[in-house]
Short mmCIF file of C-alpha atoms and ligand atoms in Angstrom, two decimals:
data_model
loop_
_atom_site.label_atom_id
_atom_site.label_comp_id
_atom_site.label_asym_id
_atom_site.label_seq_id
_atom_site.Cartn_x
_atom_site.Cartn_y
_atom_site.Cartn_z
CA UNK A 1 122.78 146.97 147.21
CA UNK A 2 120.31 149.77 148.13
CA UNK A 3 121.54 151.81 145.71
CA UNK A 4 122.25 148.88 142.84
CA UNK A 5 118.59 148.25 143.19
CA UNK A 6 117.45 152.23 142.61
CA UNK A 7 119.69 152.79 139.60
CA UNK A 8 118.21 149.77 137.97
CA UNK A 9 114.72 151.04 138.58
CA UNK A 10 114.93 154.38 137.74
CA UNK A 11 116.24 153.04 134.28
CA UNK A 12 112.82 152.36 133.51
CA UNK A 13 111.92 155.79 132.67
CA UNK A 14 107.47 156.32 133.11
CA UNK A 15 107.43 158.61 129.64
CA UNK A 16 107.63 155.83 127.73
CA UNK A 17 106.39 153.04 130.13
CA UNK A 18 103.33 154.89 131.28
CA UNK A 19 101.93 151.93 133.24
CA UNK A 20 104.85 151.73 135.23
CA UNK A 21 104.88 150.51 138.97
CA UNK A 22 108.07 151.85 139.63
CA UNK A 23 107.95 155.51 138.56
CA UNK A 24 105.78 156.52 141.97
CA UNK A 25 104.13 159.71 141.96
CA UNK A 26 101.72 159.49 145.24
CA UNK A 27 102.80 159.18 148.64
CA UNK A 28 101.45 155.77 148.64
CA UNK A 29 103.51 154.86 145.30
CA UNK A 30 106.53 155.75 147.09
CA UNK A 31 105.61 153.58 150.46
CA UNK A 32 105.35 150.83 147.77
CA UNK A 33 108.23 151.20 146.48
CA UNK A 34 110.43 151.08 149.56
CA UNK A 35 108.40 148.08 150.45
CA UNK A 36 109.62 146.48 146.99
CA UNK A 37 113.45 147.94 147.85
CA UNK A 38 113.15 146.36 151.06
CA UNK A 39 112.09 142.55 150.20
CA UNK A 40 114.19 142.87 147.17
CA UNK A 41 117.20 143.46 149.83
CA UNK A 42 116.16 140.27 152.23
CA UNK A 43 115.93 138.19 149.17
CA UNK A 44 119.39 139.20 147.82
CA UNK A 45 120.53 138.34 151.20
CA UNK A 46 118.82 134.78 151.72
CA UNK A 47 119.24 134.13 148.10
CA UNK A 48 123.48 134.97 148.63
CA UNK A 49 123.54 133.07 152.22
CA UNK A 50 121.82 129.81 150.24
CA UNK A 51 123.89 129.78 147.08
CA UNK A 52 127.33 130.07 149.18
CA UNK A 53 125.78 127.55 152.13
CA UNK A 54 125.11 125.36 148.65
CA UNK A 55 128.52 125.77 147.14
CA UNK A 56 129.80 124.45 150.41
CA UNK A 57 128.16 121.45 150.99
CA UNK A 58 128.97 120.80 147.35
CA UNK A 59 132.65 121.10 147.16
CA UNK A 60 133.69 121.53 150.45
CA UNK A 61 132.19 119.69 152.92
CA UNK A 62 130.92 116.26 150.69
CA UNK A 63 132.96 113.33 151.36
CA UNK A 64 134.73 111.66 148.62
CA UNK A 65 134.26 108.27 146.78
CA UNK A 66 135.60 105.63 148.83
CA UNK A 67 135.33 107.90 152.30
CA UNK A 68 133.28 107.39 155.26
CA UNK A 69 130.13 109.75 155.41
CA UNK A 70 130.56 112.76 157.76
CA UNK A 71 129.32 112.34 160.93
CA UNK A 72 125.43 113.87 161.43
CA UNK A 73 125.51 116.78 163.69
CA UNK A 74 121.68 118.17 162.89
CA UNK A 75 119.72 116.71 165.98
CA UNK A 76 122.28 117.31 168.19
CA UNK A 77 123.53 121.37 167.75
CA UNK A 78 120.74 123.17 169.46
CA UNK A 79 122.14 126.62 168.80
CA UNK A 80 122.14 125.63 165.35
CA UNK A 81 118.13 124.65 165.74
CA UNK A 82 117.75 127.94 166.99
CA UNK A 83 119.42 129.94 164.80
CA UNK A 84 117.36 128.52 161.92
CA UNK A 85 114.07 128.65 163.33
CA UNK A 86 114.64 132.59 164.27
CA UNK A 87 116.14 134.27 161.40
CA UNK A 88 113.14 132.90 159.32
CA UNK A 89 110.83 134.39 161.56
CA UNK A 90 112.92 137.72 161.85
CA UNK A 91 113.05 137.77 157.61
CA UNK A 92 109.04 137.38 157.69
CA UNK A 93 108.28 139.48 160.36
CA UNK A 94 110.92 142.60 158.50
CA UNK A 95 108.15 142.02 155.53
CA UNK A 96 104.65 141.31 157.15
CA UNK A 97 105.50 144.13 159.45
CA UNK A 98 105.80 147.04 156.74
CA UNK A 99 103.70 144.94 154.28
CA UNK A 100 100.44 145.24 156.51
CA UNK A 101 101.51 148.41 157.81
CA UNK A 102 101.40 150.13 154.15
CA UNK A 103 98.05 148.28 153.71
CA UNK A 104 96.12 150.08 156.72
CA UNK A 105 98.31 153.74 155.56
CA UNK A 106 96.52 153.44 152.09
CA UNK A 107 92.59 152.99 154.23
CA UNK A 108 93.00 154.85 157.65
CA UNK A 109 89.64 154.35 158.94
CA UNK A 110 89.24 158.69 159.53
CA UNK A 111 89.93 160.30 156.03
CA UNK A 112 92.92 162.33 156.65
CA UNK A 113 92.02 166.31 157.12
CA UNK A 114 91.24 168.22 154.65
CA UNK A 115 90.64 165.78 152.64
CA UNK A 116 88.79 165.67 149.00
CA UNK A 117 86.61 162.64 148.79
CA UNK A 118 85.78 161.40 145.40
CA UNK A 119 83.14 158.38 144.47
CA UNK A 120 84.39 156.17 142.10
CA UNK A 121 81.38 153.82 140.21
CA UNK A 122 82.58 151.01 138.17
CA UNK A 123 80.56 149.61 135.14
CA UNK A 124 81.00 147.47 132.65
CA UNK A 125 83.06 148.95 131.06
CA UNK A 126 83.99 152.25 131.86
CA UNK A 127 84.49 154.48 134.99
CA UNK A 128 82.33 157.79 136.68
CA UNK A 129 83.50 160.13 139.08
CA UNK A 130 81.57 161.95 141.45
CA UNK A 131 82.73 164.71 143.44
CA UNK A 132 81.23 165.99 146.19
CA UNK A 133 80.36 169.13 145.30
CA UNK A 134 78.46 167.67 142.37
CA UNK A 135 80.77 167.60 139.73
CA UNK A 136 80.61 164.70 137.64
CA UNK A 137 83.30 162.93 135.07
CA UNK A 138 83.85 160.03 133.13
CA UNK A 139 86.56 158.22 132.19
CA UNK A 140 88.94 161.33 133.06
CA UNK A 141 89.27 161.88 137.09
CA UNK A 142 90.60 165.18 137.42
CA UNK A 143 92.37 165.62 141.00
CA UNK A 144 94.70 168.45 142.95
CA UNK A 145 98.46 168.10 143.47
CA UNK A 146 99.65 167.24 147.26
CA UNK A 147 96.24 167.67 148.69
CA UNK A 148 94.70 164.36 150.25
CA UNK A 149 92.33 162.24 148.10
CA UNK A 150 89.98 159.77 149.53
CA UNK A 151 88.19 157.58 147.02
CA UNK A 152 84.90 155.50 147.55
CA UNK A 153 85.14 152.65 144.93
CA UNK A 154 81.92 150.87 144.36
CA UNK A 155 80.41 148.72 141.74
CA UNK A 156 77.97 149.45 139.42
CA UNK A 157 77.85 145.43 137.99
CA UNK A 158 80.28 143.00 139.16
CA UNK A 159 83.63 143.04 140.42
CA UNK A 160 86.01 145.15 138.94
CA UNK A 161 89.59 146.66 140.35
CA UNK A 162 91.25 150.13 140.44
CA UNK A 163 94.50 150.33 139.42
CA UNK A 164 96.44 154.14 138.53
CA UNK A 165 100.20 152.20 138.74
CA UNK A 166 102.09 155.65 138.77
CA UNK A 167 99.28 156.36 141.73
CA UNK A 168 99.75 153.35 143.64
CA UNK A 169 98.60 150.19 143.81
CA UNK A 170 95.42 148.26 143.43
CA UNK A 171 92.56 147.92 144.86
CA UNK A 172 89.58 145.73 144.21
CA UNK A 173 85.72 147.68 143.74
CA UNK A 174 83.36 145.04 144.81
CA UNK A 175 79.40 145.04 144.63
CA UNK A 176 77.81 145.53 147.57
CA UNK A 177 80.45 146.94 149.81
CA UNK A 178 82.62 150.48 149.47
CA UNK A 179 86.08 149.88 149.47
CA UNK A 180 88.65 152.67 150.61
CA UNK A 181 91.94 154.22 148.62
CA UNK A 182 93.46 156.99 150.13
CA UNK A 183 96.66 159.23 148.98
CA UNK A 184 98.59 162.03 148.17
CA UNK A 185 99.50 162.80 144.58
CA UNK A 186 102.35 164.53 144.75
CA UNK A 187 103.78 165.21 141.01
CA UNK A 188 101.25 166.90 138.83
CA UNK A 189 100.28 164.81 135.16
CA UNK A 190 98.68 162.79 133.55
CA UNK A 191 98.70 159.11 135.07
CA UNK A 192 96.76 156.24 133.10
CA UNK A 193 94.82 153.93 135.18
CA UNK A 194 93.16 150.78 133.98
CA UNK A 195 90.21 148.14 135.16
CA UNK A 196 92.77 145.29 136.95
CA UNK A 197 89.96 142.49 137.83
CA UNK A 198 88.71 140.26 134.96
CA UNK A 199 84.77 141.96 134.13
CA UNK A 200 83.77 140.38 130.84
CA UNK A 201 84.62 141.30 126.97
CA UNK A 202 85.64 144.42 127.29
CA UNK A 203 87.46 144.38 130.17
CA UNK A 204 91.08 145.28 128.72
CA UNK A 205 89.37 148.00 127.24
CA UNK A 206 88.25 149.84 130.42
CA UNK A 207 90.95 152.37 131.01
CA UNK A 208 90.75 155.37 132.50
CA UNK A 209 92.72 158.66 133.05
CA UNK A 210 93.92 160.86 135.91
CA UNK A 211 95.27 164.72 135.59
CA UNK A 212 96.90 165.53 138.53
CA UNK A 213 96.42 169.35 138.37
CA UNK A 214 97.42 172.49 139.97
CA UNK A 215 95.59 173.57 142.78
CA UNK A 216 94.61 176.61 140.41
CA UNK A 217 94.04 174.27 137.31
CA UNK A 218 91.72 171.87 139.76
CA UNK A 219 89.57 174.76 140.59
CA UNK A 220 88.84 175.82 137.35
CA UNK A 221 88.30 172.58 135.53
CA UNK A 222 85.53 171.87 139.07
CA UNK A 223 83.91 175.07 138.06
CA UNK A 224 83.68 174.36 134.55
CA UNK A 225 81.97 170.68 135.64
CA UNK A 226 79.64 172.21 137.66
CA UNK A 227 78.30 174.85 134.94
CA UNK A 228 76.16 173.71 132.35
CA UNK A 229 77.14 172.81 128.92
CA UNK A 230 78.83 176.20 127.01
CA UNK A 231 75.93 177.17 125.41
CA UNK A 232 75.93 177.11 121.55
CA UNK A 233 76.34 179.76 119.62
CA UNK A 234 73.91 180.85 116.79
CA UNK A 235 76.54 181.26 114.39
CA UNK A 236 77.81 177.25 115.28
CA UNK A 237 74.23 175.87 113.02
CA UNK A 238 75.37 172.48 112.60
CA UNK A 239 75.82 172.02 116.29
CA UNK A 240 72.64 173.66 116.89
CA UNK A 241 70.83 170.89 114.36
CA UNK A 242 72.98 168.19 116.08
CA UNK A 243 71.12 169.39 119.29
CA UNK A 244 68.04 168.64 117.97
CA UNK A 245 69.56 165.33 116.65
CA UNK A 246 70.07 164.56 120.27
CA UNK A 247 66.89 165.40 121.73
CA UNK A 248 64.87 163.15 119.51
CA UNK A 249 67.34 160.19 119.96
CA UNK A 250 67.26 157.18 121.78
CA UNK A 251 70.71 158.54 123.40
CA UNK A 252 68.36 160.70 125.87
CA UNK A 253 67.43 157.49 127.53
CA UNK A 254 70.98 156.25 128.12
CA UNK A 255 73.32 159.99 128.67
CA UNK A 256 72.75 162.89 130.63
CA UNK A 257 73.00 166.06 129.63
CA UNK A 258 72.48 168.69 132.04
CA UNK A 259 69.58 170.59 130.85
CA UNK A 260 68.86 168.07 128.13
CA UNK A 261 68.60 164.94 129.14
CA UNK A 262 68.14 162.56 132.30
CA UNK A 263 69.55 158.68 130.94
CA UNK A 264 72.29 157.04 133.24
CA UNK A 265 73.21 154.18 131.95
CA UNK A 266 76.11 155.58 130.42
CA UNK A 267 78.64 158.53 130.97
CA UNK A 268 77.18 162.05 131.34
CA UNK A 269 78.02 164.13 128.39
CA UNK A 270 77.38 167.23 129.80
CA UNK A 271 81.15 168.22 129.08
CA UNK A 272 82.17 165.58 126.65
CA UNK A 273 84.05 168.04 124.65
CA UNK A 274 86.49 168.67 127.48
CA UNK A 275 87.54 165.05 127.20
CA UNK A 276 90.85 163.98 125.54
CA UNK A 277 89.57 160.19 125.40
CA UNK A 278 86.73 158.70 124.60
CA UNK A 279 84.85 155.27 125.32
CA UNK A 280 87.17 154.63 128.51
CA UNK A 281 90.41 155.80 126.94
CA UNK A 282 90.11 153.83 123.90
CA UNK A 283 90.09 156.33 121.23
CA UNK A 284 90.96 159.93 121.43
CA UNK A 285 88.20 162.36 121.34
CA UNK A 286 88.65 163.42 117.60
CA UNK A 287 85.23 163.78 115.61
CA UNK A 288 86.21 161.02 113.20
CA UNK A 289 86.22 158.38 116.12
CA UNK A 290 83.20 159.84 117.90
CA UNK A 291 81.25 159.31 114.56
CA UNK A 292 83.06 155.70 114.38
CA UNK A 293 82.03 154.84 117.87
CA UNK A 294 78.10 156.23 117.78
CA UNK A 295 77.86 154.25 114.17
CA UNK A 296 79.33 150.71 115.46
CA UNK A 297 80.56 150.91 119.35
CA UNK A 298 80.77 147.08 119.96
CA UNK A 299 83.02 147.55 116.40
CA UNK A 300 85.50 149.42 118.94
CA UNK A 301 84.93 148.15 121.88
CA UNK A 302 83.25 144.05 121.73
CA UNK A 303 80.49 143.97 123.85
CA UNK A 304 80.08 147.79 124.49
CA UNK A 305 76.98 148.42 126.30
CA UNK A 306 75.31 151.14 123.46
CA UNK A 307 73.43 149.96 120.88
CA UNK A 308 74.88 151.31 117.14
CA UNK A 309 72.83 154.14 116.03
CA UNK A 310 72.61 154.19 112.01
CA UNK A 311 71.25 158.22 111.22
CA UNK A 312 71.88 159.55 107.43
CA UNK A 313 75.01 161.38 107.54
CA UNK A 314 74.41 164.70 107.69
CA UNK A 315 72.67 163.88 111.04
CA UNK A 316 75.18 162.41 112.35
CA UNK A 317 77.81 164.96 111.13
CA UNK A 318 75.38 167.32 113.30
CA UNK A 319 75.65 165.33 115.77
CA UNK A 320 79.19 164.70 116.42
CA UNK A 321 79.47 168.92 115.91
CA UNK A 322 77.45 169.33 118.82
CA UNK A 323 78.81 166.66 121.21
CA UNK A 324 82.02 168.32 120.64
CA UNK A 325 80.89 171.48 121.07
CA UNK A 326 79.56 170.46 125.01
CA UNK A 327 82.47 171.79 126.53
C1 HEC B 1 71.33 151.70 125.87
C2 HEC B 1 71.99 152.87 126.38
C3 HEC B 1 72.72 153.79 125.42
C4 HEC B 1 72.19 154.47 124.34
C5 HEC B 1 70.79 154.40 123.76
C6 HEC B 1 73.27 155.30 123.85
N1 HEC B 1 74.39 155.13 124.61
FE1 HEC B 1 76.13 156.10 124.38
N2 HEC B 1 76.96 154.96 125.83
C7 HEC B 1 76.31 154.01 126.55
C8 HEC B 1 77.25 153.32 127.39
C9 HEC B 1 76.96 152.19 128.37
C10 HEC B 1 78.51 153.90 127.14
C11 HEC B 1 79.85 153.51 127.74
C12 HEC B 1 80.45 152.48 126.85
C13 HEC B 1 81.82 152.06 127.23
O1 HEC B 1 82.73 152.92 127.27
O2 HEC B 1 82.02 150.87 127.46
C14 HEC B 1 78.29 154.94 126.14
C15 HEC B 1 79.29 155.78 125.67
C16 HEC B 1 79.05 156.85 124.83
C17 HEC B 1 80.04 157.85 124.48
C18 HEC B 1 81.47 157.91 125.01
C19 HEC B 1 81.48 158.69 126.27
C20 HEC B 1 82.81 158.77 126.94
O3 HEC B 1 83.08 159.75 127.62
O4 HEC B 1 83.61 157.84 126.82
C21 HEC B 1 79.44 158.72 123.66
C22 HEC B 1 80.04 159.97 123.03
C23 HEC B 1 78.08 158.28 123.48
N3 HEC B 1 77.88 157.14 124.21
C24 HEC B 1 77.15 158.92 122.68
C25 HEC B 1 75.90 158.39 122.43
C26 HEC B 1 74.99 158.95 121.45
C27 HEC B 1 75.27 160.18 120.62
C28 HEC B 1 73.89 158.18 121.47
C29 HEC B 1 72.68 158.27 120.57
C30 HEC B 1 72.96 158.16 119.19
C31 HEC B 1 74.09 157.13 122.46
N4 HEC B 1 75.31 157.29 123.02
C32 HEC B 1 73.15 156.17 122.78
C33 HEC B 1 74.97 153.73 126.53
C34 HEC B 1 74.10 154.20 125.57
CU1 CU B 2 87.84 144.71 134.33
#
């Protein structure tokens, strides 16, 4: 059965179902699954036990036309009673126990040691990241293989919900209160995540992506968050005019930009280059779609909470040049 039930789910290969729940890659993932191979198995069995205890009373044990009706047994067997009373309790307890178990594994009260502990803001409609050692991303949470990772989840807005399937399973991020997600990833890639609680317009569009890196790969990509934008180079003069494009926009209000800029009412840019996605994983970070999304965003994304920037296009050419340059 056991076995019937793996083969089955390892058929759905995660490469080209990448929002699979059954392709775990996190310690928590895999307590998930056994929890799913285990209630699967009690069903099977219940579900056999019924259909044969059905097939019975049907063709078996039914009295004829014309006979007299069996004699009623029920009020008087009281092993019978018994028996049917406890192996419903047994078959719930066998899930609650492991179920609720599982559930206080994923949130142990102490973080486990060692661990790296990552706050996780949602807004409408994208995600930020914020490390503890000041690193900041958006959109793209970059985390180390098979080392612990504790995550804060709180709301920017309203309520939203966390949800890497590959990772493990969901978990609600509610205004007002911090809610806990704690696990091991334990195969390095790239796992795509997406909002999982109802939040308005855009709310299908509020994706996200994690890289589960190397322990070496982690390192460098923290060190690289933590530096300033790469600084332009003389030679790179439309990037230098988009620069100045940015400084005299409105988009200083909203972004930050270390060094630049303060806003934060949307992502930090400071390494927006170094993004593969952009706009919460809705378009990949090509210069054509940048200069689609700063022209019309609510175009791209309905309800998307910048306002559309028309600039002549040379400016904006300048502009998308340097926003790709801030590596
Ligand atoms: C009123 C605030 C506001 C202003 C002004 C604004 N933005 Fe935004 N911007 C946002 C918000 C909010 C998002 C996130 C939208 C989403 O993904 O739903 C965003 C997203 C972006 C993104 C995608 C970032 C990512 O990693 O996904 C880029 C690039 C961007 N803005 C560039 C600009 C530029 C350039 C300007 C000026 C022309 C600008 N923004 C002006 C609020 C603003
Ligand atoms: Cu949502």
């Amino acid at each position: 059965m056991r076995v019937a039930i793996a083969l089955t789910i390892a058929g759905c290969s995660d490469t080209d179902r990448p929002m699979t729940t059954l392709a775990p890659k996190s310690d928590l993932a895999q307590w998930i699954q056994s929890l799913y191979i285990q209630v699967t198995t009690w069903d099977a069995i219940i579900f056999t036990i019924v259909i044969v205890a059905f097939i019975l009373a049907v063709f078996v044990f039914s009295s004829r036309v014309g006979e007299a009706a069996p004699a009623s047994t029920a009020s008087s067997d009281l092993g019978l009673e018994i028996a049917w009373t406890l192996g419903p309790t047994l078959v719930l307890l066998m899930i609650s126990v492991p179920t609720i178990r599982t559930i206080f594994r994923s949130q142990p009260a102490v973080p486990p040691k060692g661990a790296l502990e990552i706050k996780v803001v949602a807004h409408q409609w994208w995600w930020e990241f914020d490390y503890p050692d000041g690193a900041k991303a958006s959109n793209e949470m970059h985390i180390p293989v098979n080392r612990p990772i504790r995550l804060s989840l709180e709301s920017g807005d309203i309520i939203h919900s966390f949800w890497v399937p590959q990772l493990g399973g969901k978990r609600d991020v509610v205004p007002g209160q911090i809610n806990e997600l704690t696990f091991v990833a334990t195969v390095p890639g790239v796992y795509p995540g997406q909002c999982a609680e109802f939040c308005g317009l855009s709310h299908a569009n509020m994706r996200f992506r994690t890289f589960v890196d190397s322990p070496d790969e982690f390192a460098k990509w923290d060190k690289d968050q933590l530096a300033g934008p790469v600084s332009i180079s003389a030679s790179d003069s439309l990037a230098s005019d988009g620069a100045k494009v940015f400084a005299d926009s409105p988009c200083t209000t909203c972004h930050m930009i270390q060094g630049v800029s303060k806003g934060y009412i949307g992502p930090d840019l400071t390494h927006f280059g170094a993004r593969t996605t952009l706009a919460a994983g809705v378009l990949k970070n090509t210069p054509e779609n940048v200069a689609k999304w700063i022209k019309n965003p609510q175009e791209i994304k309905p309800g998307a909470n910048m306002p559309p920037l028309l600039l002549p296009g040379p400016q904006l050419n300048a502009l998308v040049a340097y926003l790709e340059s801030l590596k």
